[in-house]
Amino acid sequence: MNPSADEIVRAAAHWIDRGIRLDTRTFAHELGISRSTLFRRVGNREELLGDALFYLADRTMAAAVRQWERVEGAAVRNGAGELRCLVVMRDYRSAIAGNKGFRRFLDDEPTVAIRVLTDPHGRVQPRVMAAHIELLRRDVEDGGFVPAVSLESLCYAIVRLGEAFLYSDVLASRAPDLEAASTLLAALVEGRVPTTPL
């Protein structure tokens, strides 16, 4: 085998998804390459973890968007009046929170996980932020809402608030409360607290 960088990242994402600790020596051996080749192609362990975690996040976001499109088509709001981006973000967070491999990574390596996931200059948070900006931009362009601040500022707040709730068990020894996160994010995006629970 002579895997490309993309193939290595996908394989690492598969390990994380299955709940297998990403030991670079074992991982490189399974791929049939040396650790030095692994490093040259994808960087150090935390860089590889970042790329693999973003790969999983990106697939999860794409699945949430496809789910909306299957049910609602090109509509910006559903029958209950919920904005497309809010429903997609809720489904995205729910899928991440329910991913057993991801939760095992958080449980087994909390310090590394938080560092990789929340580093503003790392391989996860800036790309997750960009994906959220694109998600909200679609709703702005399609006439769904007009944000009170720039999309960049709004998405920074959305992503950081989402992290606080999604990783609350690691950050603050609290069980994640995704319903509260959805309510607060809806208030943040639309400037009002939803009248019905999300």
CSV table of C-alpha atoms in Angstrom, one decimal:
chain,number,residue,atom,x,y,z
A,1,MET,CA,0.0,0.0,0.0
A,2,ASN,CA,1.0,3.6,-0.6
A,3,PRO,CA,-1.9,5.6,0.8
A,4,SER,CA,-2.3,9.3,-0.1
A,5,ALA,CA,-2.8,11.9,2.7
A,6,ASP,CA,-6.6,11.8,2.1
A,7,GLU,CA,-6.7,8.1,2.4
A,8,ILE,CA,-4.7,8.2,5.6
A,9,VAL,CA,-7.1,10.8,7.1
A,10,ARG,CA,-10.1,8.7,6.1
A,11,ALA,CA,-8.5,5.6,7.7
A,12,ALA,CA,-7.8,7.6,10.9
A,13,ALA,CA,-11.4,8.8,10.9
A,14,HIS,CA,-12.5,5.2,10.6
A,15,TRP,CA,-10.4,4.3,13.6
A,16,ILE,CA,-11.9,7.1,15.7
A,17,ASP,CA,-15.4,6.2,14.6
A,18,ARG,CA,-14.8,2.6,15.7
A,19,GLY,CA,-13.5,3.8,19.1
A,20,ILE,CA,-9.9,2.7,18.5
A,21,ARG,CA,-7.1,4.8,20.0
A,22,LEU,CA,-5.0,6.3,17.2
A,23,ASP,CA,-1.5,5.0,18.1
A,24,THR,CA,0.7,6.2,15.2
A,25,ARG,CA,3.0,3.2,15.4
A,26,THR,CA,0.2,0.6,15.1
A,27,PHE,CA,-1.7,2.8,12.6
A,28,ALA,CA,1.3,3.3,10.3
A,29,HIS,CA,2.0,-0.5,10.5
A,30,GLU,CA,-1.6,-1.3,9.4
A,31,LEU,CA,-1.3,1.1,6.5
A,32,GLY,CA,2.0,-0.5,5.5
A,33,ILE,CA,4.1,2.7,5.8
A,34,SER,CA,6.7,3.9,8.3
A,35,ARG,CA,5.9,6.5,11.0
A,36,SER,CA,8.2,8.9,9.2
A,37,THR,CA,6.2,8.6,6.0
A,38,LEU,CA,3.0,9.0,8.0
A,39,PHE,CA,4.4,12.2,9.5
A,40,ARG,CA,5.6,13.6,6.1
A,41,ARG,CA,2.1,13.0,4.6
A,42,VAL,CA,-0.2,14.2,7.4
A,43,GLY,CA,1.9,15.7,10.2
A,44,ASN,CA,2.1,14.7,13.8
A,45,ARG,CA,-0.5,12.8,15.8
A,46,GLU,CA,-2.6,15.8,16.8
A,47,GLU,CA,-2.6,17.2,13.3
A,48,LEU,CA,-3.8,13.8,12.0
A,49,LEU,CA,-6.4,13.7,14.8
A,50,GLY,CA,-7.6,17.1,13.8
A,51,ASP,CA,-7.9,16.2,10.1
A,52,ALA,CA,-9.7,13.0,11.0
A,53,LEU,CA,-12.1,14.7,13.4
A,54,PHE,CA,-12.9,17.4,10.9
A,55,TYR,CA,-13.5,14.7,8.2
A,56,LEU,CA,-16.1,13.1,10.6
A,57,ALA,CA,-17.6,16.5,11.4
A,58,ASP,CA,-17.9,17.4,7.7
A,59,ARG,CA,-19.6,14.2,6.9
A,60,THR,CA,-22.0,14.6,9.8
A,61,MET,CA,-22.9,18.1,8.7
A,62,ALA,CA,-23.4,17.0,5.1
A,63,ALA,CA,-25.7,14.2,6.3
A,64,ALA,CA,-27.7,16.7,8.4
A,65,VAL,CA,-28.1,18.9,5.3
A,66,ARG,CA,-29.2,16.0,3.2
A,67,GLN,CA,-31.8,15.0,5.8
A,68,TRP,CA,-33.3,18.5,5.6
A,69,GLU,CA,-33.3,18.4,1.8
A,70,ARG,CA,-35.0,15.0,1.9
A,71,VAL,CA,-37.8,16.3,4.2
A,72,GLU,CA,-38.1,20.0,3.3
A,73,GLY,CA,-36.5,20.3,-0.1
A,74,ALA,CA,-35.1,23.9,-0.7
A,75,ALA,CA,-37.3,25.5,1.9
A,76,VAL,CA,-35.6,27.9,4.4
A,77,ARG,CA,-38.1,27.1,7.2
A,78,ASN,CA,-40.0,23.9,8.0
A,79,GLY,CA,-43.7,23.6,8.8
A,80,ALA,CA,-43.0,24.5,12.5
A,81,GLY,CA,-41.3,27.7,11.3
A,82,GLU,CA,-37.8,26.5,12.3
A,83,LEU,CA,-34.9,28.0,10.3
A,84,ARG,CA,-33.1,25.5,8.1
A,85,CYS,CA,-29.6,26.2,9.6
A,86,LEU,CA,-30.9,25.7,13.2
A,87,VAL,CA,-32.4,22.3,12.4
A,88,VAL,CA,-29.3,21.2,10.6
A,89,MET,CA,-27.1,22.4,13.4
A,90,ARG,CA,-29.3,20.6,16.0
A,91,ASP,CA,-29.1,17.3,14.0
A,92,TYR,CA,-25.4,17.8,13.6
A,93,ARG,CA,-24.7,18.2,17.3
A,94,SER,CA,-27.0,15.3,18.1
A,95,ALA,CA,-25.2,13.0,15.8
A,96,ILE,CA,-21.8,14.0,17.1
A,97,ALA,CA,-23.0,13.6,20.7
A,98,GLY,CA,-24.3,10.1,19.9
A,99,ASN,CA,-21.2,8.9,18.1
A,100,LYS,CA,-19.7,6.3,20.4
A,101,GLY,CA,-16.3,6.4,18.9
A,102,PHE,CA,-16.1,10.1,19.3
A,103,ARG,CA,-17.3,10.0,22.9
A,104,ARG,CA,-14.7,7.3,23.7
A,105,PHE,CA,-12.0,9.6,22.3
A,106,LEU,CA,-13.3,12.4,24.6
A,107,ASP,CA,-13.4,10.1,27.6
A,108,ASP,CA,-10.0,8.4,27.0
A,109,GLU,CA,-8.0,11.5,26.0
A,110,PRO,CA,-9.9,14.5,27.3
A,111,THR,CA,-7.0,16.9,27.3
A,112,VAL,CA,-5.8,16.0,23.8
A,113,ALA,CA,-9.4,16.0,22.5
A,114,ILE,CA,-10.2,19.5,23.8
A,115,ARG,CA,-6.9,20.9,22.6
A,116,VAL,CA,-7.4,19.4,19.1
A,117,LEU,CA,-11.1,20.3,18.8
A,118,THR,CA,-11.0,23.9,20.2
A,119,ASP,CA,-7.7,25.3,19.0
A,120,PRO,CA,-8.5,28.4,17.1
A,121,HIS,CA,-5.5,27.9,14.9
A,122,GLY,CA,-5.9,24.1,14.6
A,123,ARG,CA,-7.4,21.8,12.0
A,124,VAL,CA,-10.9,21.5,13.4
A,125,GLN,CA,-12.4,24.7,14.8
A,126,PRO,CA,-11.5,27.1,11.9
A,127,ARG,CA,-13.0,24.6,9.4
A,128,VAL,CA,-16.0,24.0,11.5
A,129,MET,CA,-16.5,27.7,11.7
A,130,ALA,CA,-16.2,28.0,7.9
A,131,ALA,CA,-18.8,25.3,7.5
A,132,HIS,CA,-21.2,27.1,9.8
A,133,ILE,CA,-20.7,30.4,8.0
A,134,GLU,CA,-21.6,28.7,4.7
A,135,LEU,CA,-24.6,27.0,6.3
A,136,LEU,CA,-26.0,30.4,7.6
A,137,ARG,CA,-25.0,32.2,4.4
A,138,ARG,CA,-27.4,29.9,2.4
A,139,ASP,CA,-30.3,31.0,4.7
A,140,VAL,CA,-29.4,34.7,4.4
A,141,GLU,CA,-29.2,34.4,0.6
A,142,ASP,CA,-32.4,32.4,0.4
A,143,GLY,CA,-34.3,35.0,2.5
A,144,GLY,CA,-34.5,33.2,5.8
A,145,PHE,CA,-33.2,35.8,8.1
A,146,VAL,CA,-31.0,38.9,8.5
A,147,PRO,CA,-28.3,38.5,11.2
A,148,ALA,CA,-27.8,41.3,13.6
A,149,VAL,CA,-24.0,40.9,13.4
A,150,SER,CA,-21.6,39.6,10.7
A,151,LEU,CA,-21.8,35.9,9.8
A,152,GLU,CA,-18.3,35.5,11.0
A,153,SER,CA,-19.1,36.9,14.5
A,154,LEU,CA,-22.3,35.0,14.7
A,155,CYS,CA,-20.7,31.7,13.7
A,156,TYR,CA,-17.9,32.3,16.2
A,157,ALA,CA,-20.4,32.6,19.0
A,158,ILE,CA,-22.4,29.6,17.6
A,159,VAL,CA,-19.4,27.3,17.4
A,160,ARG,CA,-18.0,28.3,20.8
A,161,LEU,CA,-21.4,27.9,22.5
A,162,GLY,CA,-22.0,24.6,20.8
A,163,GLU,CA,-18.6,23.4,22.0
A,164,ALA,CA,-19.4,24.5,25.6
A,165,PHE,CA,-22.5,22.3,25.6
A,166,LEU,CA,-21.2,19.4,23.5
A,167,TYR,CA,-18.1,19.0,25.5
A,168,SER,CA,-19.5,20.1,28.9
A,169,ASP,CA,-18.8,16.8,30.5
A,170,VAL,CA,-15.1,17.3,29.8
A,171,LEU,CA,-14.9,21.1,30.3
A,172,ALA,CA,-17.1,21.5,33.3
A,173,SER,CA,-18.1,18.0,34.6
A,174,ARG,CA,-21.7,18.5,33.4
A,175,ALA,CA,-23.8,16.3,31.3
A,176,PRO,CA,-24.2,17.7,27.8
A,177,ASP,CA,-27.6,19.4,27.5
A,178,LEU,CA,-28.3,19.6,23.7
A,179,GLU,CA,-31.8,20.9,24.2
A,180,ALA,CA,-30.6,23.9,26.1
A,181,ALA,CA,-27.9,24.4,23.5
A,182,SER,CA,-30.6,24.4,20.7
A,183,THR,CA,-32.8,26.9,22.6
A,184,LEU,CA,-29.9,29.3,23.2
A,185,LEU,CA,-28.5,29.0,19.6
A,186,ALA,CA,-32.0,29.7,18.2
A,187,ALA,CA,-32.2,32.8,20.4
A,188,LEU,CA,-28.7,33.8,19.3
A,189,VAL,CA,-29.4,33.4,15.6
A,190,GLU,CA,-33.0,34.8,15.4
A,191,GLY,CA,-32.8,37.3,18.3
A,192,ARG,CA,-35.7,35.7,20.2
A,193,VAL,CA,-36.3,32.7,22.4
A,194,PRO,CA,-38.4,30.1,20.6
A,195,THR,CA,-42.0,29.9,21.9
A,196,THR,CA,-42.0,26.1,21.7
A,197,PRO,CA,-39.3,23.7,22.9
A,198,LEU,CA,-36.9,22.5,20.2
